[in-house]
JSON list of C-alpha atoms in Angstrom, two decimals:
[
{"chain": "N", "resi": 1, "resn": "UNK", "atom": "CA", "xyz": [-0.08, -0.26, 0.01]},
{"chain": "N", "resi": 2, "resn": "UNK", "atom": "CA", "xyz": [2.10, 2.22, 1.40]},
{"chain": "N", "resi": 3, "resn": "UNK", "atom": "CA", "xyz": [4.29, 1.20, -2.10]},
{"chain": "N", "resi": 4, "resn": "UNK", "atom": "CA", "xyz": [1.46, 2.48, -4.34]},
{"chain": "N", "resi": 5, "resn": "UNK", "atom": "CA", "xyz": [0.75, 5.92, -2.50]},
{"chain": "N", "resi": 6, "resn": "UNK", "atom": "CA", "xyz": [4.47, 7.02, -3.19]},
{"chain": "N", "resi": 7, "resn": "UNK", "atom": "CA", "xyz": [4.22, 5.64, -6.93]},
{"chain": "N", "resi": 8, "resn": "UNK", "atom": "CA", "xyz": [0.32, 7.77, -7.40]},
{"chain": "N", "resi": 9, "resn": "UNK", "atom": "CA", "xyz": [2.47, 10.57, -5.64]},
{"chain": "N", "resi": 10, "resn": "UNK", "atom": "CA", "xyz": [5.52, 10.29, -8.44]},
{"chain": "N", "resi": 11, "resn": "UNK", "atom": "CA", "xyz": [3.13, 10.30, -10.94]},
{"chain": "N", "resi": 12, "resn": "UNK", "atom": "CA", "xyz": [0.51, 13.38, -10.05]},
{"chain": "N", "resi": 13, "resn": "UNK", "atom": "CA", "xyz": [4.20, 15.30, -9.49]},
{"chain": "N", "resi": 14, "resn": "UNK", "atom": "CA", "xyz": [5.65, 13.91, -13.03]},
{"chain": "N", "resi": 15, "resn": "UNK", "atom": "CA", "xyz": [1.88, 14.13, -15.10]},
{"chain": "N", "resi": 16, "resn": "UNK", "atom": "CA", "xyz": [2.50, 17.41, -17.01]},
{"chain": "N", "resi": 17, "resn": "UNK", "atom": "CA", "xyz": [-1.67, 18.94, -17.67]},
{"chain": "N", "resi": 18, "resn": "UNK", "atom": "CA", "xyz": [-0.20, 21.84, -19.63]},
{"chain": "N", "resi": 19, "resn": "UNK", "atom": "CA", "xyz": [-1.11, 21.14, -23.19]},
{"chain": "N", "resi": 20, "resn": "UNK", "atom": "CA", "xyz": [0.80, 22.29, -24.96]},
{"chain": "N", "resi": 21, "resn": "UNK", "atom": "CA", "xyz": [3.13, 21.66, -23.41]},
{"chain": "N", "resi": 22, "resn": "UNK", "atom": "CA", "xyz": [2.28, 17.93, -23.46]},
{"chain": "N", "resi": 23, "resn": "UNK", "atom": "CA", "xyz": [1.84, 18.37, -27.39]},
{"chain": "N", "resi": 24, "resn": "UNK", "atom": "CA", "xyz": [5.41, 19.47, -27.69]},
{"chain": "N", "resi": 25, "resn": "UNK", "atom": "CA", "xyz": [6.85, 16.22, -25.59]},
{"chain": "N", "resi": 26, "resn": "UNK", "atom": "CA", "xyz": [4.68, 14.34, -28.01]},
{"chain": "N", "resi": 27, "resn": "UNK", "atom": "CA", "xyz": [5.74, 15.13, -31.11]},
{"chain": "N", "resi": 28, "resn": "UNK", "atom": "CA", "xyz": [9.50, 15.83, -30.18]},
{"chain": "N", "resi": 29, "resn": "UNK", "atom": "CA", "xyz": [9.52, 12.47, -29.15]},
{"chain": "N", "resi": 30, "resn": "UNK", "atom": "CA", "xyz": [7.50, 10.27, -31.96]},
{"chain": "N", "resi": 31, "resn": "UNK", "atom": "CA", "xyz": [10.19, 12.33, -34.29]},
{"chain": "N", "resi": 32, "resn": "UNK", "atom": "CA", "xyz": [12.93, 11.59, -32.19]},
{"chain": "N", "resi": 33, "resn": "UNK", "atom": "CA", "xyz": [11.33, 7.79, -32.65]},
{"chain": "N", "resi": 34, "resn": "UNK", "atom": "CA", "xyz": [10.62, 8.37, -36.60]},
{"chain": "N", "resi": 35, "resn": "UNK", "atom": "CA", "xyz": [14.33, 9.04, -37.21]},
{"chain": "N", "resi": 36, "resn": "UNK", "atom": "CA", "xyz": [15.92, 6.46, -34.34]},
{"chain": "N", "resi": 37, "resn": "UNK", "atom": "CA", "xyz": [14.51, 3.51, -36.34]},
{"chain": "N", "resi": 38, "resn": "UNK", "atom": "CA", "xyz": [14.39, 4.90, -39.73]},
{"chain": "N", "resi": 39, "resn": "UNK", "atom": "CA", "xyz": [18.14, 5.59, -39.45]},
{"chain": "N", "resi": 40, "resn": "UNK", "atom": "CA", "xyz": [19.05, 3.14, -36.96]},
{"chain": "N", "resi": 41, "resn": "UNK", "atom": "CA", "xyz": [18.35, 0.43, -40.19]},
{"chain": "N", "resi": 42, "resn": "UNK", "atom": "CA", "xyz": [20.95, 2.39, -42.52]},
{"chain": "N", "resi": 43, "resn": "UNK", "atom": "CA", "xyz": [23.40, 2.37, -40.54]},
{"chain": "N", "resi": 44, "resn": "UNK", "atom": "CA", "xyz": [23.12, -1.51, -40.03]},
{"chain": "N", "resi": 45, "resn": "UNK", "atom": "CA", "xyz": [23.29, -1.97, -43.60]},
{"chain": "N", "resi": 46, "resn": "UNK", "atom": "CA", "xyz": [25.92, 0.63, -44.27]},
{"chain": "N", "resi": 47, "resn": "UNK", "atom": "CA", "xyz": [27.99, 0.08, -41.87]},
{"chain": "N", "resi": 48, "resn": "UNK", "atom": "CA", "xyz": [27.67, -4.23, -42.44]},
{"chain": "N", "resi": 49, "resn": "UNK", "atom": "CA", "xyz": [28.19, -4.04, -46.11]},
{"chain": "N", "resi": 50, "resn": "UNK", "atom": "CA", "xyz": [24.99, -4.62, -47.09]},
{"chain": "N", "resi": 51, "resn": "UNK", "atom": "CA", "xyz": [25.20, -8.29, -44.47]},
{"chain": "N", "resi": 52, "resn": "UNK", "atom": "CA", "xyz": [22.39, -6.89, -42.24]},
{"chain": "N", "resi": 53, "resn": "UNK", "atom": "CA", "xyz": [20.45, -4.74, -44.37]},
{"chain": "N", "resi": 54, "resn": "UNK", "atom": "CA", "xyz": [19.44, -3.62, -48.10]},
{"chain": "N", "resi": 55, "resn": "UNK", "atom": "CA", "xyz": [17.52, -1.21, -49.55]},
{"chain": "N", "resi": 56, "resn": "UNK", "atom": "CA", "xyz": [14.64, -2.72, -49.06]},
{"chain": "N", "resi": 57, "resn": "UNK", "atom": "CA", "xyz": [14.92, -3.55, -45.92]},
{"chain": "N", "resi": 58, "resn": "UNK", "atom": "CA", "xyz": [15.91, -0.07, -45.04]},
{"chain": "N", "resi": 59, "resn": "UNK", "atom": "CA", "xyz": [12.12, 1.09, -47.05]},
{"chain": "N", "resi": 60, "resn": "UNK", "atom": "CA", "xyz": [10.95, -1.07, -44.40]},
{"chain": "N", "resi": 61, "resn": "UNK", "atom": "CA", "xyz": [12.37, 0.23, -40.89]},
{"chain": "N", "resi": 62, "resn": "UNK", "atom": "CA", "xyz": [11.22, 3.87, -42.43]},
{"chain": "N", "resi": 63, "resn": "UNK", "atom": "CA", "xyz": [7.83, 2.76, -43.36]},
{"chain": "N", "resi": 64, "resn": "UNK", "atom": "CA", "xyz": [7.24, 0.72, -40.04]},
{"chain": "N", "resi": 65, "resn": "UNK", "atom": "CA", "xyz": [8.67, 3.70, -37.83]},
{"chain": "N", "resi": 66, "resn": "UNK", "atom": "CA", "xyz": [6.27, 5.76, -39.08]},
{"chain": "N", "resi": 67, "resn": "UNK", "atom": "CA", "xyz": [4.27, 3.14, -37.91]},
{"chain": "N", "resi": 68, "resn": "UNK", "atom": "CA", "xyz": [5.41, 3.48, -33.89]},
{"chain": "N", "resi": 69, "resn": "UNK", "atom": "CA", "xyz": [5.79, 7.25, -34.04]},
{"chain": "N", "resi": 70, "resn": "UNK", "atom": "CA", "xyz": [2.08, 7.85, -34.99]},
{"chain": "N", "resi": 71, "resn": "UNK", "atom": "CA", "xyz": [1.06, 5.70, -32.44]},
{"chain": "N", "resi": 72, "resn": "UNK", "atom": "CA", "xyz": [3.57, 7.09, -30.11]},
{"chain": "N", "resi": 73, "resn": "UNK", "atom": "CA", "xyz": [2.53, 11.12, -30.51]},
{"chain": "N", "resi": 74, "resn": "UNK", "atom": "CA", "xyz": [-0.45, 10.21, -32.76]},
{"chain": "N", "resi": 75, "resn": "UNK", "atom": "CA", "xyz": [-3.79, 11.01, -30.27]},
{"chain": "N", "resi": 76, "resn": "UNK", "atom": "CA", "xyz": [-1.83, 13.80, -28.44]},
{"chain": "N", "resi": 77, "resn": "UNK", "atom": "CA", "xyz": [0.05, 16.35, -31.15]},
{"chain": "N", "resi": 78, "resn": "UNK", "atom": "CA", "xyz": [-1.78, 14.68, -34.16]},
{"chain": "N", "resi": 79, "resn": "UNK", "atom": "CA", "xyz": [2.21, 13.22, -34.53]},
{"chain": "N", "resi": 80, "resn": "UNK", "atom": "CA", "xyz": [3.21, 15.71, -37.43]},
{"chain": "N", "resi": 81, "resn": "UNK", "atom": "CA", "xyz": [6.56, 14.50, -38.02]},
{"chain": "N", "resi": 82, "resn": "UNK", "atom": "CA", "xyz": [6.82, 16.73, -40.89]},
{"chain": "N", "resi": 83, "resn": "UNK", "atom": "CA", "xyz": [6.38, 20.54, -41.16]},
{"chain": "N", "resi": 84, "resn": "UNK", "atom": "CA", "xyz": [5.56, 19.81, -44.93]},
{"chain": "N", "resi": 85, "resn": "UNK", "atom": "CA", "xyz": [1.93, 17.92, -43.32]},
{"chain": "N", "resi": 86, "resn": "UNK", "atom": "CA", "xyz": [2.38, 20.99, -41.16]},
{"chain": "N", "resi": 87, "resn": "UNK", "atom": "CA", "xyz": [2.22, 24.03, -43.28]},
{"chain": "N", "resi": 88, "resn": "UNK", "atom": "CA", "xyz": [-0.54, 21.41, -46.11]},
{"chain": "N", "resi": 89, "resn": "UNK", "atom": "CA", "xyz": [-2.60, 22.09, -42.39]},
{"chain": "N", "resi": 90, "resn": "UNK", "atom": "CA", "xyz": [-1.85, 25.58, -41.84]},
{"chain": "N", "resi": 91, "resn": "UNK", "atom": "CA", "xyz": [-2.52, 25.88, -45.04]},
{"chain": "N", "resi": 92, "resn": "UNK", "atom": "CA", "xyz": [-6.41, 23.33, -45.00]},
{"chain": "N", "resi": 93, "resn": "UNK", "atom": "CA", "xyz": [-7.10, 25.77, -41.65]},
{"chain": "N", "resi": 94, "resn": "UNK", "atom": "CA", "xyz": [-6.43, 22.22, -39.42]},
{"chain": "N", "resi": 95, "resn": "UNK", "atom": "CA", "xyz": [-4.18, 23.86, -37.59]},
{"chain": "N", "resi": 96, "resn": "UNK", "atom": "CA", "xyz": [-2.79, 26.70, -36.19]},
{"chain": "N", "resi": 97, "resn": "UNK", "atom": "CA", "xyz": [-0.52, 29.05, -38.48]},
{"chain": "N", "resi": 98, "resn": "UNK", "atom": "CA", "xyz": [1.24, 29.91, -34.14]},
{"chain": "N", "resi": 99, "resn": "UNK", "atom": "CA", "xyz": [2.20, 26.75, -34.51]},
{"chain": "N", "resi": 100, "resn": "UNK", "atom": "CA", "xyz": [4.03, 25.98, -37.57]},
{"chain": "N", "resi": 101, "resn": "UNK", "atom": "CA", "xyz": [7.18, 27.36, -36.05]},
{"chain": "N", "resi": 102, "resn": "UNK", "atom": "CA", "xyz": [7.07, 25.51, -32.39]},
{"chain": "N", "resi": 103, "resn": "UNK", "atom": "CA", "xyz": [5.97, 22.43, -34.22]},
{"chain": "N", "resi": 104, "resn": "UNK", "atom": "CA", "xyz": [9.27, 22.78, -37.50]},
{"chain": "N", "resi": 105, "resn": "UNK", "atom": "CA", "xyz": [11.07, 23.40, -34.28]},
{"chain": "N", "resi": 106, "resn": "UNK", "atom": "CA", "xyz": [10.17, 20.14, -32.28]},
{"chain": "N", "resi": 107, "resn": "UNK", "atom": "CA", "xyz": [10.58, 18.22, -35.84]},
{"chain": "N", "resi": 108, "resn": "UNK", "atom": "CA", "xyz": [13.84, 19.38, -36.51]},
{"chain": "N", "resi": 109, "resn": "UNK", "atom": "CA", "xyz": [15.52, 18.79, -32.83]},
{"chain": "N", "resi": 110, "resn": "UNK", "atom": "CA", "xyz": [13.83, 15.01, -32.57]},
{"chain": "N", "resi": 111, "resn": "UNK", "atom": "CA", "xyz": [15.79, 14.48, -35.52]},
{"chain": "N", "resi": 112, "resn": "UNK", "atom": "CA", "xyz": [19.04, 15.59, -34.77]},
{"chain": "N", "resi": 113, "resn": "UNK", "atom": "CA", "xyz": [17.75, 14.39, -31.28]},
{"chain": "N", "resi": 114, "resn": "UNK", "atom": "CA", "xyz": [17.70, 11.35, -32.94]},
{"chain": "N", "resi": 115, "resn": "UNK", "atom": "CA", "xyz": [20.76, 11.44, -34.96]},
{"chain": "N", "resi": 116, "resn": "UNK", "atom": "CA", "xyz": [22.73, 11.31, -32.19]},
{"chain": "N", "resi": 117, "resn": "UNK", "atom": "CA", "xyz": [21.72, 8.67, -30.12]},
{"chain": "N", "resi": 118, "resn": "UNK", "atom": "CA", "xyz": [22.45, 5.86, -33.63]},
{"chain": "N", "resi": 119, "resn": "UNK", "atom": "CA", "xyz": [25.66, 8.09, -33.59]},
{"chain": "N", "resi": 120, "resn": "UNK", "atom": "CA", "xyz": [26.17, 6.35, -30.18]},
{"chain": "N", "resi": 121, "resn": "UNK", "atom": "CA", "xyz": [24.35, 3.36, -30.71]},
{"chain": "N", "resi": 122, "resn": "UNK", "atom": "CA", "xyz": [26.70, 2.39, -33.52]},
{"chain": "N", "resi": 123, "resn": "UNK", "atom": "CA", "xyz": [29.50, 4.47, -32.37]},
{"chain": "N", "resi": 124, "resn": "UNK", "atom": "CA", "xyz": [32.09, 1.34, -33.16]},
{"chain": "N", "resi": 125, "resn": "UNK", "atom": "CA", "xyz": [30.26, 0.13, -36.71]},
{"chain": "N", "resi": 126, "resn": "UNK", "atom": "CA", "xyz": [30.95, 3.29, -38.09]},
{"chain": "N", "resi": 127, "resn": "UNK", "atom": "CA", "xyz": [34.60, 3.51, -36.73]},
{"chain": "N", "resi": 128, "resn": "UNK", "atom": "CA", "xyz": [35.57, 0.45, -37.71]},
{"chain": "N", "resi": 129, "resn": "UNK", "atom": "CA", "xyz": [33.84, 0.65, -41.27]},
{"chain": "N", "resi": 130, "resn": "UNK", "atom": "CA", "xyz": [35.51, 3.87, -41.93]},
{"chain": "N", "resi": 131, "resn": "UNK", "atom": "CA", "xyz": [38.73, 3.19, -39.98]},
{"chain": "N", "resi": 132, "resn": "UNK", "atom": "CA", "xyz": [38.24, 6.40, -38.25]},
{"chain": "N", "resi": 133, "resn": "UNK", "atom": "CA", "xyz": [37.76, 8.98, -41.93]},
{"chain": "N", "resi": 134, "resn": "UNK", "atom": "CA", "xyz": [34.22, 10.97, -42.06]},
{"chain": "N", "resi": 135, "resn": "UNK", "atom": "CA", "xyz": [33.25, 11.01, -44.89]},
{"chain": "N", "resi": 136, "resn": "UNK", "atom": "CA", "xyz": [30.72, 12.32, -46.99]},
{"chain": "N", "resi": 137, "resn": "UNK", "atom": "CA", "xyz": [32.06, 10.41, -50.36]},
{"chain": "N", "resi": 138, "resn": "UNK", "atom": "CA", "xyz": [33.87, 7.23, -51.66]},
{"chain": "N", "resi": 139, "resn": "UNK", "atom": "CA", "xyz": [33.27, 3.81, -51.50]},
{"chain": "N", "resi": 140, "resn": "UNK", "atom": "CA", "xyz": [33.40, 4.03, -46.87]},
{"chain": "N", "resi": 141, "resn": "UNK", "atom": "CA", "xyz": [31.46, 7.29, -46.77]},
{"chain": "N", "resi": 142, "resn": "UNK", "atom": "CA", "xyz": [28.94, 6.78, -44.02]},
{"chain": "N", "resi": 143, "resn": "UNK", "atom": "CA", "xyz": [26.60, 10.69, -44.06]},
{"chain": "N", "resi": 144, "resn": "UNK", "atom": "CA", "xyz": [24.01, 9.11, -46.11]},
{"chain": "N", "resi": 145, "resn": "UNK", "atom": "CA", "xyz": [23.22, 6.79, -42.63]},
{"chain": "N", "resi": 146, "resn": "UNK", "atom": "CA", "xyz": [21.74, 9.68, -41.57]},
{"chain": "N", "resi": 147, "resn": "UNK", "atom": "CA", "xyz": [20.87, 12.32, -44.25]},
{"chain": "N", "resi": 148, "resn": "UNK", "atom": "CA", "xyz": [20.03, 12.19, -48.09]},
{"chain": "N", "resi": 149, "resn": "UNK", "atom": "CA", "xyz": [21.58, 12.32, -51.36]},
{"chain": "N", "resi": 150, "resn": "UNK", "atom": "CA", "xyz": [20.90, 12.48, -55.20]},
{"chain": "N", "resi": 151, "resn": "UNK", "atom": "CA", "xyz": [21.76, 9.72, -57.40]},
{"chain": "N", "resi": 152, "resn": "UNK", "atom": "CA", "xyz": [24.52, 11.04, -59.75]},
{"chain": "N", "resi": 153, "resn": "UNK", "atom": "CA", "xyz": [23.09, 11.30, -62.41]},
{"chain": "N", "resi": 154, "resn": "UNK", "atom": "CA", "xyz": [20.54, 13.33, -60.76]},
{"chain": "N", "resi": 155, "resn": "UNK", "atom": "CA", "xyz": [20.27, 17.67, -62.00]},
{"chain": "N", "resi": 156, "resn": "UNK", "atom": "CA", "xyz": [19.43, 19.98, -59.32]},
{"chain": "N", "resi": 157, "resn": "UNK", "atom": "CA", "xyz": [15.44, 20.23, -60.84]},
{"chain": "N", "resi": 158, "resn": "UNK", "atom": "CA", "xyz": [14.53, 16.68, -61.59]},
{"chain": "N", "resi": 159, "resn": "UNK", "atom": "CA", "xyz": [16.50, 16.71, -57.80]},
{"chain": "N", "resi": 160, "resn": "UNK", "atom": "CA", "xyz": [13.57, 19.52, -56.62]},
{"chain": "N", "resi": 161, "resn": "UNK", "atom": "CA", "xyz": [10.68, 17.87, -58.92]},
{"chain": "N", "resi": 162, "resn": "UNK", "atom": "CA", "xyz": [11.73, 14.49, -57.87]},
{"chain": "N", "resi": 163, "resn": "UNK", "atom": "CA", "xyz": [10.40, 15.66, -53.94]},
{"chain": "N", "resi": 164, "resn": "UNK", "atom": "CA", "xyz": [7.77, 17.85, -54.77]},
{"chain": "N", "resi": 165, "resn": "UNK", "atom": "CA", "xyz": [6.53, 15.03, -55.97]},
{"chain": "N", "resi": 166, "resn": "UNK", "atom": "CA", "xyz": [6.90, 12.34, -53.26]},
{"chain": "N", "resi": 167, "resn": "UNK", "atom": "CA", "xyz": [5.48, 14.97, -50.87]},
{"chain": "N", "resi": 168, "resn": "UNK", "atom": "CA", "xyz": [2.39, 16.48, -52.46]},
{"chain": "N", "resi": 169, "resn": "UNK", "atom": "CA", "xyz": [2.03, 12.24, -53.08]},
{"chain": "N", "resi": 170, "resn": "UNK", "atom": "CA", "xyz": [2.93, 11.46, -49.32]},
{"chain": "N", "resi": 171, "resn": "UNK", "atom": "CA", "xyz": [0.52, 14.56, -48.20]},
{"chain": "N", "resi": 172, "resn": "UNK", "atom": "CA", "xyz": [-2.91, 13.71, -50.35]},
{"chain": "N", "resi": 173, "resn": "UNK", "atom": "CA", "xyz": [-2.64, 9.90, -49.37]},
{"chain": "N", "resi": 174, "resn": "UNK", "atom": "CA", "xyz": [-2.57, 11.17, -46.05]},
{"chain": "N", "resi": 175, "resn": "UNK", "atom": "CA", "xyz": [-5.07, 13.58, -46.41]},
{"chain": "N", "resi": 176, "resn": "UNK", "atom": "CA", "xyz": [-7.32, 10.60, -48.20]},
{"chain": "N", "resi": 177, "resn": "UNK", "atom": "CA", "xyz": [-6.85, 8.13, -45.42]},
{"chain": "N", "resi": 178, "resn": "UNK", "atom": "CA", "xyz": [-8.29, 10.74, -42.46]},
{"chain": "N", "resi": 179, "resn": "UNK", "atom": "CA", "xyz": [-10.92, 12.11, -44.23]},
{"chain": "N", "resi": 180, "resn": "UNK", "atom": "CA", "xyz": [-14.27, 11.07, -42.23]},
{"chain": "N", "resi": 181, "resn": "UNK", "atom": "CA", "xyz": [-15.78, 11.80, -45.45]},
{"chain": "N", "resi": 182, "resn": "UNK", "atom": "CA", "xyz": [-13.55, 9.17, -47.48]},
{"chain": "N", "resi": 183, "resn": "UNK", "atom": "CA", "xyz": [-13.96, 5.05, -47.56]},
{"chain": "N", "resi": 184, "resn": "UNK", "atom": "CA", "xyz": [-13.42, 4.71, -43.77]},
{"chain": "N", "resi": 185, "resn": "UNK", "atom": "CA", "xyz": [-9.85, 3.32, -42.16]},
{"chain": "N", "resi": 186, "resn": "UNK", "atom": "CA", "xyz": [-10.91, 0.92, -39.46]},
{"chain": "N", "resi": 187, "resn": "UNK", "atom": "CA", "xyz": [-10.06, 3.17, -36.20]},
{"chain": "N", "resi": 188, "resn": "UNK", "atom": "CA", "xyz": [-6.69, 2.93, -34.54]},
{"chain": "N", "resi": 189, "resn": "UNK", "atom": "CA", "xyz": [-4.98, 1.15, -38.01]},
{"chain": "N", "resi": 190, "resn": "UNK", "atom": "CA", "xyz": [-4.55, 4.88, -39.73]},
{"chain": "N", "resi": 191, "resn": "UNK", "atom": "CA", "xyz": [-0.93, 4.60, -38.80]},
{"chain": "N", "resi": 192, "resn": "UNK", "atom": "CA", "xyz": [-0.70, 1.02, -40.65]},
{"chain": "N", "resi": 193, "resn": "UNK", "atom": "CA", "xyz": [-1.91, 2.72, -44.10]},
{"chain": "N", "resi": 194, "resn": "UNK", "atom": "CA", "xyz": [-0.08, 5.66, -43.43]},
{"chain": "N", "resi": 195, "resn": "UNK", "atom": "CA", "xyz": [2.62, 3.07, -42.52]},
{"chain": "N", "resi": 196, "resn": "UNK", "atom": "CA", "xyz": [2.02, 1.31, -45.91]},
{"chain": "N", "resi": 197, "resn": "UNK", "atom": "CA", "xyz": [1.64, 4.38, -48.16]},
{"chain": "N", "resi": 198, "resn": "UNK", "atom": "CA", "xyz": [4.91, 5.64, -47.02]},
{"chain": "N", "resi": 199, "resn": "UNK", "atom": "CA", "xyz": [6.35, 2.03, -47.92]},
{"chain": "N", "resi": 200, "resn": "UNK", "atom": "CA", "xyz": [4.51, 2.70, -51.68]},
{"chain": "N", "resi": 201, "resn": "UNK", "atom": "CA", "xyz": [6.52, 6.01, -52.73]},
{"chain": "N", "resi": 202, "resn": "UNK", "atom": "CA", "xyz": [9.94, 4.47, -51.04]},
{"chain": "N", "resi": 203, "resn": "UNK", "atom": "CA", "xyz": [9.88, 1.45, -53.53]},
{"chain": "N", "resi": 204, "resn": "UNK", "atom": "CA", "xyz": [8.49, 3.63, -56.32]},
{"chain": "N", "resi": 205, "resn": "UNK", "atom": "CA", "xyz": [9.86, 6.97, -55.76]},
{"chain": "N", "resi": 206, "resn": "UNK", "atom": "CA", "xyz": [13.36, 6.08, -53.82]},
{"chain": "N", "resi": 207, "resn": "UNK", "atom": "CA", "xyz": [16.24, 5.80, -56.94]},
{"chain": "N", "resi": 208, "resn": "UNK", "atom": "CA", "xyz": [16.31, 9.87, -57.18]},
{"chain": "N", "resi": 209, "resn": "UNK", "atom": "CA", "xyz": [17.56, 10.69, -53.85]},
{"chain": "N", "resi": 210, "resn": "UNK", "atom": "CA", "xyz": [16.55, 8.21, -50.86]},
{"chain": "N", "resi": 211, "resn": "UNK", "atom": "CA", "xyz": [12.82, 9.67, -50.51]},
{"chain": "N", "resi": 212, "resn": "UNK", "atom": "CA", "xyz": [13.45, 11.89, -47.80]},
{"chain": "N", "resi": 213, "resn": "UNK", "atom": "CA", "xyz": [9.13, 13.19, -48.38]},
{"chain": "N", "resi": 214, "resn": "UNK", "atom": "CA", "xyz": [10.07, 15.20, -44.99]},
{"chain": "N", "resi": 215, "resn": "UNK", "atom": "CA", "xyz": [12.21, 17.98, -44.90]},
{"chain": "N", "resi": 216, "resn": "UNK", "atom": "CA", "xyz": [12.70, 17.44, -40.79]},
{"chain": "N", "resi": 217, "resn": "UNK", "atom": "CA", "xyz": [14.05, 14.23, -41.26]},
{"chain": "N", "resi": 218, "resn": "UNK", "atom": "CA", "xyz": [16.60, 14.93, -43.71]},
{"chain": "N", "resi": 219, "resn": "UNK", "atom": "CA", "xyz": [17.68, 18.72, -42.54]},
{"chain": "N", "resi": 220, "resn": "UNK", "atom": "CA", "xyz": [18.55, 17.57, -38.75]},
{"chain": "N", "resi": 221, "resn": "UNK", "atom": "CA", "xyz": [20.64, 14.70, -39.84]},
{"chain": "N", "resi": 222, "resn": "UNK", "atom": "CA", "xyz": [22.11, 17.17, -42.02]},
{"chain": "N", "resi": 223, "resn": "UNK", "atom": "CA", "xyz": [23.09, 19.31, -39.10]},
{"chain": "N", "resi": 224, "resn": "UNK", "atom": "CA", "xyz": [24.17, 16.86, -37.15]},
{"chain": "N", "resi": 225, "resn": "UNK", "atom": "CA", "xyz": [26.47, 15.33, -39.39]},
{"chain": "N", "resi": 226, "resn": "UNK", "atom": "CA", "xyz": [27.74, 18.93, -40.32]},
{"chain": "N", "resi": 227, "resn": "UNK", "atom": "CA", "xyz": [28.57, 19.46, -36.35]},
{"chain": "N", "resi": 228, "resn": "UNK", "atom": "CA", "xyz": [30.02, 15.55, -35.73]},
{"chain": "N", "resi": 229, "resn": "UNK", "atom": "CA", "xyz": [32.98, 15.83, -37.61]},
{"chain": "N", "resi": 230, "resn": "UNK", "atom": "CA", "xyz": [31.89, 15.21, -41.79]},
{"chain": "N", "resi": 231, "resn": "UNK", "atom": "CA", "xyz": [32.10, 18.57, -42.77]},
{"chain": "N", "resi": 232, "resn": "UNK", "atom": "CA", "xyz": [30.54, 21.09, -44.71]},
{"chain": "N", "resi": 233, "resn": "UNK", "atom": "CA", "xyz": [29.88, 18.83, -47.83]},
{"chain": "N", "resi": 234, "resn": "UNK", "atom": "CA", "xyz": [27.55, 17.63, -46.05]},
{"chain": "N", "resi": 235, "resn": "UNK", "atom": "CA", "xyz": [25.79, 20.78, -47.83]},
{"chain": "N", "resi": 236, "resn": "UNK", "atom": "CA", "xyz": [26.85, 20.96, -50.69]},
{"chain": "N", "resi": 237, "resn": "UNK", "atom": "CA", "xyz": [25.67, 19.73, -54.30]},
{"chain": "N", "resi": 238, "resn": "UNK", "atom": "CA", "xyz": [28.58, 19.20, -56.98]},
{"chain": "N", "resi": 239, "resn": "UNK", "atom": "CA", "xyz": [27.09, 18.19, -60.15]},
{"chain": "N", "resi": 240, "resn": "UNK", "atom": "CA", "xyz": [27.48, 13.79, -60.89]},
{"chain": "N", "resi": 241, "resn": "UNK", "atom": "CA", "xyz": [28.53, 13.81, -57.12]},
{"chain": "N", "resi": 242, "resn": "UNK", "atom": "CA", "xyz": [25.82, 14.91, -55.49]}
]
C-alpha cells in the first residue's frame, strides 16, 4: 500500500497538465522514434556492407518507424512528424499558424537528437567501417546513413521535382486516409495504412534522392553530420557527385 501511494504521488508530480507542453513533448518524442528506427536500419545496412540489411530492409524499417511514431504521439500532438504536413494543415486551416514554427523546431530537434542517438549506438561500427575517417563521398562514405543524397545522374531541377512530387503524394495520401467523408479506415489502424503509403512511395520514388519526403527527416540529421565531423560537404551540391 505504501509503495502504491508513493507511485501515485510520483505520477501526480510528473504529470504534465499544460496541453501545449504535452503536444510539444509528444511531437518531439514521436519524431525521435521515427528517426531512431529509420537511421538505425540504414546504419546497420551500411556498416555491415549489406550483410545485415539493404535498401529494401531500410524501406521496410522506415515505413514501420512511421507507424510506431504515429502510435507514439498521434493521440496527443497528431504526430505530424513532417514540416510539410504541418504546413499543409495550416493551409487547410486545420492547424493554427502560430503552432507551425513550434512544431517545426520540435521536428528538427527530434531528428537531430535521434541522429546523435544513432551515432552513439553505431559508433564502434562506424569507426570500424570507416577506419576513423568520416566521409561524405567515396566507397566508405557514411554520411548517407543520416541524410539522403541524390544519385550521380540527377540534376538540381530534377531533384527538386522528385521531392515535390514525392511529398505531394504523401500529403495527398494522408489527407485521403484521415478524411471522414472518404472510404473509412478502421479506427486505430490509420498509422498502419499511413505506413503502407510511405512504403509504397519509398519503393516507387526512392531511386533519385533516397525518398526523404520530409524536410525534418533530412535537415535534422544533415545538421548533425555537419557538427559531428563530416564537415561542410554535407551541404554541397556537386554536379555528378551529389
